[in-house]
Short mmCIF file of C-alpha atoms in Angstrom, two decimals:
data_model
loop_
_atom_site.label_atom_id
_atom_site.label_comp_id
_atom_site.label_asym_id
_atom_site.label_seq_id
_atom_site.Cartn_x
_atom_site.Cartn_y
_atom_site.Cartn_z
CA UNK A 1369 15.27 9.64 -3.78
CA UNK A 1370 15.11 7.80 0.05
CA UNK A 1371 18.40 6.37 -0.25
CA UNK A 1372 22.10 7.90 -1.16
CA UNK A 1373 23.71 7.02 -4.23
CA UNK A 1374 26.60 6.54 -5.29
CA UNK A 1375 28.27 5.60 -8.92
CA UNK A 1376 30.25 3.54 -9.68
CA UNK A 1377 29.90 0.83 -7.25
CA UNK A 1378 33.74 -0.07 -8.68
CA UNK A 1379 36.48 1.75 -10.30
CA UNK A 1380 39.87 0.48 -10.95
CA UNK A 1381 42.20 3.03 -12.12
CA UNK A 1382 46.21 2.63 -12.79
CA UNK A 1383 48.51 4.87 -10.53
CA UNK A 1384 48.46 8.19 -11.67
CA UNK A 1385 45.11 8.16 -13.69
CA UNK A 1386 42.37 10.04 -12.87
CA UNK A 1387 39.40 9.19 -10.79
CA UNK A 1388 35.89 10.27 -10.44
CA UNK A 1389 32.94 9.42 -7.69
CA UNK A 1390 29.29 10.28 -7.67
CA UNK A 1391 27.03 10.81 -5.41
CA UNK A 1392 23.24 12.00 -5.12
CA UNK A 1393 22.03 12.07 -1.66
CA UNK A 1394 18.52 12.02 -0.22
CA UNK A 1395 16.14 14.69 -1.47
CA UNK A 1396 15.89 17.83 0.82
CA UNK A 1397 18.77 16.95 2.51
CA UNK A 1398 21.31 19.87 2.61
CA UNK A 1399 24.35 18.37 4.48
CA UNK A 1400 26.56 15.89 2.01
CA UNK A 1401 29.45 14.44 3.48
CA UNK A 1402 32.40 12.19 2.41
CA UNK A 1403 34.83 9.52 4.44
CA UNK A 1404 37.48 6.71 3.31
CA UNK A 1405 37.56 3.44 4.65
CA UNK A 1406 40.74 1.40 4.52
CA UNK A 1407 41.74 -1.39 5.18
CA UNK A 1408 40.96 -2.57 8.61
CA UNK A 1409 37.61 -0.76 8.75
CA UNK A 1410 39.76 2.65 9.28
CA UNK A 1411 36.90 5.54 8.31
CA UNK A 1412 38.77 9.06 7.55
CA UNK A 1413 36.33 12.29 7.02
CA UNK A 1414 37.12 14.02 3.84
CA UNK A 1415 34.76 17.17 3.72
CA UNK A 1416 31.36 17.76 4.28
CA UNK A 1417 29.00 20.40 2.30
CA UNK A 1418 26.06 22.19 3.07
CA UNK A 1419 23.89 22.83 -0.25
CA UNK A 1420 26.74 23.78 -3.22
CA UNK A 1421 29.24 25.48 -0.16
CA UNK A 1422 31.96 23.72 1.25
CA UNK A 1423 31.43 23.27 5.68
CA UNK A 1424 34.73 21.91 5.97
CA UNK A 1425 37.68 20.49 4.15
CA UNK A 1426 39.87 19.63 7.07
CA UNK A 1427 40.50 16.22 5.99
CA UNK A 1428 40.78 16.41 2.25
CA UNK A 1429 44.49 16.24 0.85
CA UNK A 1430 44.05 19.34 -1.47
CA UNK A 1431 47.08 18.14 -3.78
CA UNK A 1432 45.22 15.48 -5.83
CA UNK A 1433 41.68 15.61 -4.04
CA UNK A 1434 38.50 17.90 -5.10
CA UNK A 1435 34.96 17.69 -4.60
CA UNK A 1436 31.72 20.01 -5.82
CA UNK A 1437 27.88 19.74 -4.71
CA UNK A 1438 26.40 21.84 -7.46
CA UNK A 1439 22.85 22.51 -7.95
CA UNK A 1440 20.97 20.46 -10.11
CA UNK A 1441 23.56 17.50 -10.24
CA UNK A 1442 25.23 14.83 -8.47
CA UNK A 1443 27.74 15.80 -5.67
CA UNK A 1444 31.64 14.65 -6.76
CA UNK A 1445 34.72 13.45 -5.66
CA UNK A 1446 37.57 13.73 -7.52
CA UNK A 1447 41.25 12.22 -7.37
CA UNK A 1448 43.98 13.54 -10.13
CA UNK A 1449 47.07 11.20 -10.17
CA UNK A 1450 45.80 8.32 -8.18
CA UNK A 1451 48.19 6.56 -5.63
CA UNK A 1452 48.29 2.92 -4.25
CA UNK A 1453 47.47 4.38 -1.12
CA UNK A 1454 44.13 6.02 -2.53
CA UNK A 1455 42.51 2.52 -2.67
CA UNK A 1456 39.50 2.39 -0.31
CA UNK A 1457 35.95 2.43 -0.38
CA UNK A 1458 34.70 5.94 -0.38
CA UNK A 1459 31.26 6.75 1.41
CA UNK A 1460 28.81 9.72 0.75
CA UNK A 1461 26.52 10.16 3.37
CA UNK A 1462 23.45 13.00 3.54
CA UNK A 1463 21.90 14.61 6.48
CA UNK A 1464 18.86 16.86 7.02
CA UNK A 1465 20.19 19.42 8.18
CA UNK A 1466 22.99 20.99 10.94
CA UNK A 1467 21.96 19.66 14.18
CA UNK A 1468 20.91 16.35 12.71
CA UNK A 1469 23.81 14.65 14.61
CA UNK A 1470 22.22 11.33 14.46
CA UNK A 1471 20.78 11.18 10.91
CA UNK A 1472 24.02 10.74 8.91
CA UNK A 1473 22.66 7.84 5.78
CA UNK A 1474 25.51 6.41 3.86
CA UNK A 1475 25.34 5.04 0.61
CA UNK A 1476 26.97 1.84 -0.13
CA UNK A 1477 30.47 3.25 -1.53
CA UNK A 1478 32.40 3.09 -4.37
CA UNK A 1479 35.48 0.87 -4.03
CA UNK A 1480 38.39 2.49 -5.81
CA UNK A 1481 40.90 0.32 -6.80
CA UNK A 1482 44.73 1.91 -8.39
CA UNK A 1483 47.05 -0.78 -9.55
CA UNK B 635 47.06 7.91 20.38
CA UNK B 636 43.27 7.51 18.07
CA UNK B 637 40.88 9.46 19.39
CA UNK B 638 38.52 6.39 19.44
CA UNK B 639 39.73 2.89 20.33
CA UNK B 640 37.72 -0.23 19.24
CA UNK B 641 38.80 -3.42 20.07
CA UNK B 642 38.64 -5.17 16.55
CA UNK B 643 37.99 -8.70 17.43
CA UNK B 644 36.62 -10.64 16.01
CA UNK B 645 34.62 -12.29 18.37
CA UNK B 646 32.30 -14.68 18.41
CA UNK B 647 29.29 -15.71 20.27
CA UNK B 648 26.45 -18.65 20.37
CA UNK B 649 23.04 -17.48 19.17
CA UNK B 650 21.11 -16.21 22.36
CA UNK B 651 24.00 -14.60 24.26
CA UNK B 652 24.08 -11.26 25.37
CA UNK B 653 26.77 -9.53 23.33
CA UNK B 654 29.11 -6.19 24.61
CA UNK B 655 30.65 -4.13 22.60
CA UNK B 656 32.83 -1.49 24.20
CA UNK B 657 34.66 1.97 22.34
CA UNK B 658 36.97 4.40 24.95
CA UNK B 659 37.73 7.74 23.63
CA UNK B 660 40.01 10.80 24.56
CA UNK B 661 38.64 13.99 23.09
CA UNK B 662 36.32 15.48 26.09
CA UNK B 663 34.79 17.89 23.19
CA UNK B 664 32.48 14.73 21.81
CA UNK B 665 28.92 15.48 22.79
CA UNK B 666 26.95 12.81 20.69
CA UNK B 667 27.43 9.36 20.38
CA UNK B 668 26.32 6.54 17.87
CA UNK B 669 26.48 2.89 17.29
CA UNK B 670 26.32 2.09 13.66
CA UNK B 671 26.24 -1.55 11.98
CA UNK B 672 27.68 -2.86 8.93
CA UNK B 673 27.32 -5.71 6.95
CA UNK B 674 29.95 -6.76 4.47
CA UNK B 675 30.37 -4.52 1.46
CA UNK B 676 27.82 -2.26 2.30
CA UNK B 677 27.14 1.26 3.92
CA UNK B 678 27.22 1.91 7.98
CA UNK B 679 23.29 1.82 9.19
CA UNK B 680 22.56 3.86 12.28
CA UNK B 681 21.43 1.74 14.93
CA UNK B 682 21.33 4.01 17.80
CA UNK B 683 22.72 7.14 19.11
CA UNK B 684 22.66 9.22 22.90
CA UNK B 685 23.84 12.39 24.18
CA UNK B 686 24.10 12.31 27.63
CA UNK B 687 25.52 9.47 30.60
CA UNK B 688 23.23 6.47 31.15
CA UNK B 689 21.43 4.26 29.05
CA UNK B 690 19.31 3.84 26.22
CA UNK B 691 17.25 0.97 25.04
CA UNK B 692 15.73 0.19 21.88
CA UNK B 693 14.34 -3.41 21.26
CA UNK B 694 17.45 -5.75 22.08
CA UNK B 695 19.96 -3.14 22.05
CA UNK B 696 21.02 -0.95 24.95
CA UNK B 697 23.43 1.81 24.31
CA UNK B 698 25.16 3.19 27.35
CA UNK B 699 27.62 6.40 28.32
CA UNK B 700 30.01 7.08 30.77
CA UNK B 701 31.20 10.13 30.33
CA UNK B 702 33.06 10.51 32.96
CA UNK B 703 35.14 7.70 31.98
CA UNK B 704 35.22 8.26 28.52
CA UNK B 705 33.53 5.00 27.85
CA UNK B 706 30.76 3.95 25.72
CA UNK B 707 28.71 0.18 25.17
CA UNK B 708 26.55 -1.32 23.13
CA UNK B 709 24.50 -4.59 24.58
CA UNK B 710 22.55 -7.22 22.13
CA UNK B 711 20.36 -8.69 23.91
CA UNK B 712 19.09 -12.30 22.65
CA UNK B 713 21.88 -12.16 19.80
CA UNK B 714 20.40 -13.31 16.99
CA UNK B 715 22.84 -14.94 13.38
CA UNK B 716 21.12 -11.76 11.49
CA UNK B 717 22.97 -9.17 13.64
CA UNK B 718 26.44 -10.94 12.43
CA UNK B 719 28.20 -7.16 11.38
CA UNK B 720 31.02 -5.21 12.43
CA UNK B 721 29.90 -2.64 14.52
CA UNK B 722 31.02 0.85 14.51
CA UNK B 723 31.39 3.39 17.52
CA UNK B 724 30.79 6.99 15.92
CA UNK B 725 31.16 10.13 18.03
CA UNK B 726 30.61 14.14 17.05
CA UNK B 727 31.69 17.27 18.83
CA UNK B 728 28.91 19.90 19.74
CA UNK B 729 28.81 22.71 16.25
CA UNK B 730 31.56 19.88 13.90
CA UNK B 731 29.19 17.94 11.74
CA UNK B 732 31.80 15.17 10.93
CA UNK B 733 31.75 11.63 12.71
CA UNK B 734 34.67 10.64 14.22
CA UNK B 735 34.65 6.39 13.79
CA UNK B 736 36.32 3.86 15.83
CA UNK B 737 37.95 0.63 13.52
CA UNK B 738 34.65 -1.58 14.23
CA UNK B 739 34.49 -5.08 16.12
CA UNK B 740 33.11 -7.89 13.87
CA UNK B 741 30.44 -9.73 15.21
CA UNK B 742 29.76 -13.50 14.25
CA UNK B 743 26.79 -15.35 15.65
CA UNK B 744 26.68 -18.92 15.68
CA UNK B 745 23.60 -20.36 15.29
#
């Protein structure tokens, strides 16, 4: 497709439940990347992938965070045992390739929402 | 101390004005620089983005870089109530693919 995206547009999900994100980015792209936004417009980078291999997971708190790009199928993000502090709108974004500083397209989130 | 500071607003300005938006950063590794816009509940659009010192225009927007000072603009020129957003300084280092964000200034327009 010409546009990333990203299911469910909402999720609301009690503390400690499970939660799962989706994204498909833009055909032929090989860079996938994910970031949370807070409250006050605070963006944090997750991890980035190029193709189905992880680029880098600095940001990602491994305890209760995973993600996959796998052939064939949407990218993920997942959260085991959701926390308050987890709420945010997650953003997958898809570039062309490495080098391609200033073609980063977002898709229009998925709010996540843990009571 | 963020590596990118934003001043959040929100600030407000009659339709026509010339509009500055300003981001200051610390990490001398950042090679590229962007300017992305957002409009409420949806995903940041690239407006514009420069590598080196100077200026860049593109319609009504300018983006500027002064590296030496660690400093970075964007100008609207002949604001306009459609580019009501926040606005969001984005910066990379040379070889890391990952944007580093500043918290965004919210824009209103007044017609």
């Amino acid at each position: 497709g010409e546009e990333v995206a990203q299911t469910p547009k909402h999720l609301v999900r009690g503390e400690g439940q499970k939660a799962k994100l989706y994204c498909a980015p833009i055909k032929g792209h090989s860079y996938v990347f994910w970031y949370q936004q807070v409250l006050k417009n605070e963006f944090k980078f997750l991890i980035s992938f190029q193709n189905e291999n992880v680029f880098d997971e600095t940001g990602m708190p491994k305890e209760r965070f995973s993600a996959k790009c796998l052939p064939n199928s949407p990218c993920s993000l997942e959260i085991q045992a959701t926390k308050l502090e987890d709420s945010a709108v997650y953003f997958c974004a898809s570039s062309p390739g490495r080098h391609s500083y200033n073609e980063q397209f977002f898709g229009p989130g998925t709010r996540l929402t843990v009571l | 101390q963020k590596e990118v500071e934003q001043d959040p607003g929100p600030l407000s300005v009659p339709e026509g004005a010339i509009v500055s938006l300003n981001c200051t950063y610390s990490n001398s590794a950042f090679q590229y620089f962007m300017w992305y816009r957002q409009y409420s509940r949806k995903g940041p659009e690239l407006l514009m983005y420069t590598y080196s010192s100077g200026n860049k225009e593109d319609g009504r927007f300018t983006a500027q870089v002064d590296k030496s000072s660690k400093y970075i603009s964007l100008f609207i020129r002949d604001s306009q109530p459609s580019d009501s957003a926040t606005y969001l300084c984005a910066m990379i280092n040379f070889g890391n693919e990952k944007l580093t964000f500043g918290t965004g200034t919210r824009l209103t327009i007044i017609p």
